[in-house]
């Protein structure tokens, strides 16, 4: 391997016990991936095929679940190949592509949650203006912003990182994330500054916006009648649960990256699997069970199967 160039292979060194448990890992990952596809695709299909679900709130839910499908598909196929392979390696360009997809789709999810928070704010705090503000063009604009703004920013970061010289070729993980920066021969102040800009733009600012909108919703609900409070609870609680889960996983991921050299390899593998196994399953379950209209159609679907 020529360490002087970046056309190289990176070893994914985060796996533990593949010699004994490779088929167990494979079955678990395959089962979870199939469930993710089935659960998310079912809810999206219900939203697409039922006219009464063609509202901004449900359109954003469908976009969020499609985002989960794309996120999972950027990681799971490679995991399935790796657990059955003798060597767990990934090419340098593909590693940065996976890095890009992981953070791009993660940031898109956060922006979609911000768009959903805005929709709930308008619906509850300015109900008479909701049809005017949340027009079709507004919904499309928010979707385009949520998917294309992170794509542009993270593609720049991935390109900058891909052109850095590598002095290490073993990644302490099972897929490519921010740990790839630790493979560089010399840390880059440009990448660090750019990363901080992305964090503020796609993380901190949307988080403040979400806090603001839900604070307004809470104040208006508290001052209003029971019907408004009931509507707020029914439509906002699922979003808040998904948001809380996403924020906890985001914090968890940051701690995982920071502490990867200080924790045992087995514990690090378990932490990484926690990050990618539950969240893509959590979203469709929450929206399927907690959103009244979706649950009604979902229940009708299974009654028909019987």
Coordinates of C-alpha atoms in Angstrom, one line a residue:
X1 CA 0.0 0.0 0.0
X2 CA 1.4 3.4 -1.0
X3 CA 0.9 5.6 2.0
X4 CA 1.9 8.7 0.0
X5 CA -1.3 8.8 -1.9
X6 CA -4.9 8.8 -0.9
X7 CA -6.0 6.1 -3.4
X8 CA -5.9 3.5 -0.6
X9 CA -7.9 1.2 1.5
X10 CA -8.9 1.9 5.1
X11 CA -9.3 -1.0 7.6
X12 CA -12.5 -0.8 9.7
X13 CA -11.1 -2.0 13.0
X14 CA -14.2 -1.7 15.2
X15 CA -15.5 -5.2 14.8
X16 CA -15.1 -7.7 17.7
X17 CA -15.6 -11.5 17.6
X18 CA -16.4 -11.8 13.9
X19 CA -14.7 -15.2 13.8
X20 CA -17.3 -16.7 16.3
X21 CA -20.3 -14.5 15.8
X22 CA -20.3 -13.3 12.2
X23 CA -23.5 -15.1 11.3
X24 CA -25.2 -13.8 14.4
X25 CA -24.2 -10.3 13.5
X26 CA -25.4 -10.8 10.0
X27 CA -28.8 -12.1 11.0
X28 CA -29.4 -9.3 13.5
X29 CA -28.3 -6.6 11.1
X30 CA -30.3 -8.1 8.2
X31 CA -33.4 -8.4 10.4
X32 CA -33.2 -4.9 11.6
X33 CA -32.6 -3.6 8.0
X34 CA -35.7 -5.4 6.7
X35 CA -37.8 -4.1 9.6
X36 CA -36.6 -0.6 8.9
X37 CA -37.5 -0.9 5.2
X38 CA -40.9 -2.4 6.0
X39 CA -41.9 0.0 8.8
X40 CA -40.8 3.2 7.1
X41 CA -42.1 2.2 3.7
X42 CA -45.5 1.3 5.1
X43 CA -46.1 4.6 6.8
X44 CA -44.8 6.5 3.7
X45 CA -47.2 4.4 1.5
X46 CA -50.1 5.2 3.7
X47 CA -49.4 8.9 3.5
X48 CA -49.0 8.9 -0.3
X49 CA -52.2 6.8 -0.9
X50 CA -54.6 8.6 1.4
X51 CA -55.9 12.0 0.4
X52 CA -56.6 13.1 4.0
X53 CA -52.9 12.7 4.8
X54 CA -51.8 15.1 2.1
X55 CA -51.2 17.9 4.6
X56 CA -47.9 19.6 5.5
X57 CA -47.5 17.8 8.8
X58 CA -47.9 14.3 7.2
X59 CA -45.8 15.3 4.1
X60 CA -42.9 16.2 6.5
X61 CA -43.4 12.9 8.3
X62 CA -43.1 11.1 5.0
X63 CA -40.0 13.0 4.1
X64 CA -38.5 12.2 7.5
X65 CA -39.1 8.5 7.0
X66 CA -37.7 8.5 3.5
X67 CA -34.7 10.2 5.0
X68 CA -34.4 7.3 7.5
X69 CA -34.5 4.8 4.6
X70 CA -31.7 6.6 2.8
X71 CA -29.7 6.9 6.0
X72 CA -30.0 3.1 6.7
X73 CA -29.2 2.2 3.1
X74 CA -26.0 4.2 3.2
X75 CA -24.7 2.0 6.1
X76 CA -26.5 -1.4 6.4
X77 CA -25.5 -3.0 3.0
X78 CA -21.8 -2.3 3.8
X79 CA -22.2 -3.7 7.3
X80 CA -23.8 -6.9 5.9
X81 CA -20.9 -7.4 3.6
X82 CA -18.3 -6.7 6.2
X83 CA -19.5 -9.1 8.9
X84 CA -19.2 -12.0 6.4
X85 CA -15.8 -10.9 5.0
X86 CA -12.4 -12.0 6.1
X87 CA -11.1 -8.4 6.0
X88 CA -13.3 -5.3 6.8
X89 CA -11.9 -2.6 4.5
X90 CA -13.3 0.3 2.5
X91 CA -11.7 2.4 -0.2
X92 CA -10.6 5.9 0.7
X93 CA -13.1 7.6 -1.7
X94 CA -16.0 5.4 -0.5
X95 CA -15.1 6.1 3.1
X96 CA -15.5 9.8 2.5
X97 CA -18.7 9.2 0.6
X98 CA -20.1 7.2 3.5
X99 CA -19.0 10.0 5.9
X100 CA -20.8 12.5 3.7
X101 CA -24.0 10.4 3.6
X102 CA -24.0 9.8 7.3
X103 CA -23.8 13.5 8.3
X104 CA -25.7 14.9 5.4
X105 CA -28.8 12.7 6.1
X106 CA -28.4 13.2 9.8
X107 CA -28.4 17.0 9.4
X108 CA -31.3 16.7 6.9
X109 CA -33.3 15.0 9.6
X110 CA -32.7 17.8 12.0
X111 CA -33.8 20.4 9.5
X112 CA -36.9 18.3 8.7
X113 CA -37.7 18.3 12.4
X114 CA -37.3 22.1 12.4
X115 CA -39.7 22.3 9.5
X116 CA -42.2 20.2 11.4
X117 CA -41.8 22.4 14.4
X118 CA -42.5 25.5 12.3
X119 CA -45.6 23.8 10.8
X120 CA -46.9 23.0 14.3
X121 CA -46.2 26.5 15.5
X122 CA -48.2 28.0 12.7
X123 CA -51.0 25.5 13.1
X124 CA -51.5 26.1 16.8
X125 CA -50.4 29.7 17.3
X126 CA -51.7 31.1 14.0
X127 CA -54.4 28.6 13.0
X128 CA -56.3 31.0 10.7
X129 CA -53.1 31.8 8.8
X130 CA -51.9 28.2 8.5
X131 CA -53.4 27.5 5.0
X132 CA -51.9 30.8 3.7
X133 CA -48.4 30.3 5.3
X134 CA -48.0 26.6 4.7
X135 CA -48.9 26.5 1.1
X136 CA -47.6 23.9 -1.3
X137 CA -44.8 26.2 -2.4
X138 CA -43.7 26.8 1.2
X139 CA -43.6 23.0 1.9
X140 CA -41.6 22.4 -1.2
X141 CA -39.2 25.2 -0.3
X142 CA -38.7 23.7 3.2
X143 CA -38.1 20.2 1.8
X144 CA -35.5 21.5 -0.7
X145 CA -33.8 23.5 2.0
X146 CA -33.7 20.5 4.4
X147 CA -32.2 18.2 1.7
X148 CA -29.9 20.5 -0.3
X149 CA -28.4 22.8 2.3
X150 CA -26.7 20.0 4.2
X151 CA -25.7 18.3 1.0
X152 CA -23.8 21.4 -0.2
X153 CA -22.0 22.0 3.1
X154 CA -21.0 18.4 3.9
X155 CA -19.9 17.8 0.4
X156 CA -17.4 20.6 0.8
X157 CA -16.1 19.1 4.1
X158 CA -15.9 15.6 2.6
X159 CA -13.9 16.9 -0.4
X160 CA -11.5 18.8 1.8
X161 CA -10.9 15.8 4.0
X162 CA -10.5 13.5 1.1
X163 CA -7.6 15.6 -0.2
X164 CA -5.7 15.4 3.1
X165 CA -2.7 13.0 3.3
X166 CA -3.2 9.9 5.5
X167 CA -0.7 8.5 7.9
X168 CA -2.9 5.9 9.5
X169 CA -5.1 3.4 7.7
X170 CA -7.1 1.8 10.5
X171 CA -10.4 3.4 11.6
X172 CA -11.6 2.6 15.1
X173 CA -15.2 2.0 14.0
X174 CA -17.4 -0.1 11.8
X175 CA -18.3 2.8 9.3
X176 CA -16.8 6.1 8.4
X177 CA -17.6 9.1 10.5
X178 CA -15.7 12.0 12.0
X179 CA -13.0 9.5 13.2
X180 CA -11.6 9.7 9.6
X181 CA -10.1 13.0 10.6
X182 CA -7.8 11.2 13.1
X183 CA -6.2 9.4 10.1
X184 CA -4.8 12.6 8.7
X185 CA -1.1 13.2 9.1
X186 CA -1.7 16.7 10.2
X187 CA -4.8 18.2 11.7
X188 CA -6.3 21.0 9.6
X189 CA -7.5 24.3 11.0
X190 CA -9.6 24.9 7.9
X191 CA -11.5 21.6 8.5
X192 CA -11.9 22.5 12.1
X193 CA -13.2 26.0 11.3
X194 CA -15.5 24.7 8.6
X195 CA -16.8 22.0 10.9
X196 CA -17.7 24.6 13.5
X197 CA -19.5 26.6 10.9
X198 CA -21.5 23.6 9.8
X199 CA -22.4 22.8 13.5
X200 CA -23.6 26.3 14.1
X201 CA -25.5 26.5 10.8
X202 CA -27.1 23.0 10.8
X203 CA -27.1 22.1 14.5
X204 CA -27.1 25.0 16.9
X205 CA -29.3 27.5 15.0
X206 CA -32.1 24.9 14.1
X207 CA -32.0 23.7 17.7
X208 CA -32.6 27.3 19.0
X209 CA -35.4 27.6 16.4
X210 CA -37.1 24.4 17.6
X211 CA -36.8 25.5 21.3
X212 CA -38.4 28.8 20.3
X213 CA -41.3 27.3 18.4
X214 CA -42.2 24.7 21.0
X215 CA -41.9 27.3 23.8
X216 CA -44.5 29.5 21.9
X217 CA -46.7 26.4 21.4
X218 CA -46.5 25.6 25.1
X219 CA -47.4 29.2 26.1
X220 CA -50.3 29.4 23.7
X221 CA -51.6 26.0 24.7
X222 CA -51.4 26.9 28.4
X223 CA -53.5 30.0 27.8
X224 CA -56.1 28.4 25.5
X225 CA -59.0 26.1 26.0
X226 CA -58.8 22.3 26.5
X227 CA -59.4 21.6 22.8
X228 CA -56.3 23.5 21.8
X229 CA -54.3 21.8 24.5
X230 CA -55.6 18.4 23.3
X231 CA -54.7 19.2 19.7
X232 CA -51.2 20.4 20.7
X233 CA -50.6 17.2 22.7
X234 CA -51.8 14.9 20.0
X235 CA -49.7 16.4 17.2
X236 CA -46.7 17.7 19.0
X237 CA -45.9 14.8 21.4
X238 CA -44.7 12.4 18.6
X239 CA -42.5 15.1 17.2
X240 CA -41.0 15.9 20.6
X241 CA -40.4 12.2 21.2
X242 CA -38.6 11.9 17.9
X243 CA -36.7 15.1 18.5
X244 CA -35.6 14.0 22.0
X245 CA -34.4 10.7 20.7
X246 CA -32.5 12.3 17.9
X247 CA -30.8 14.8 20.2
X248 CA -29.8 12.1 22.7
X249 CA -28.4 10.0 19.8
X250 CA -26.5 13.1 18.5
X251 CA -25.0 13.7 22.0
X252 CA -24.3 10.0 22.3
X253 CA -22.4 10.0 18.9
X254 CA -20.2 13.0 20.0
X255 CA -19.3 11.2 23.2
X256 CA -18.6 8.0 21.3
X257 CA -16.1 9.9 19.0
X258 CA -14.5 11.7 21.9
X259 CA -14.1 8.6 24.1
X260 CA -13.3 5.9 21.5
X261 CA -9.6 5.7 22.5
X262 CA -10.6 5.4 26.2
X263 CA -13.2 2.7 26.1
X264 CA -12.8 -1.1 25.4
X265 CA -13.3 -2.2 21.8
X266 CA -16.3 -4.3 22.7
X267 CA -18.0 -1.4 24.5
X268 CA -17.2 0.9 21.5
X269 CA -18.8 -1.6 19.1
X270 CA -22.0 -1.8 21.3
X271 CA -22.2 2.0 21.4
X272 CA -21.8 2.3 17.7
X273 CA -24.5 -0.3 17.0
X274 CA -26.9 1.5 19.4
X275 CA -26.5 4.6 17.2
X276 CA -27.7 3.0 14.0
X277 CA -30.0 0.2 15.2
X278 CA -32.8 1.9 17.0
X279 CA -33.5 5.4 15.6
X280 CA -34.6 4.3 12.1
X281 CA -37.1 1.9 13.7
X282 CA -38.2 4.4 16.4
X283 CA -39.6 7.1 14.0
X284 CA -42.2 5.0 12.1
X285 CA -43.3 3.2 15.3
X286 CA -43.9 6.6 17.1
X287 CA -45.7 8.1 14.2
X288 CA -47.6 5.0 13.4
X289 CA -48.9 4.6 17.0
X290 CA -49.1 8.2 18.2
X291 CA -50.5 10.0 15.1
X292 CA -54.3 9.4 15.2
X293 CA -55.0 9.6 11.4
X294 CA -51.9 7.4 10.5
X295 CA -52.8 4.9 13.2
X296 CA -56.4 4.7 11.9
X297 CA -55.2 3.8 8.4
X298 CA -52.5 1.5 9.7
X299 CA -55.1 -0.4 11.8
X300 CA -57.4 -0.6 8.8
X301 CA -54.5 -2.0 6.7
X302 CA -54.0 -4.9 9.1
X303 CA -57.7 -5.5 9.5
X304 CA -58.0 -5.9 5.7
X305 CA -55.1 -8.4 5.8
X306 CA -57.1 -10.6 8.2

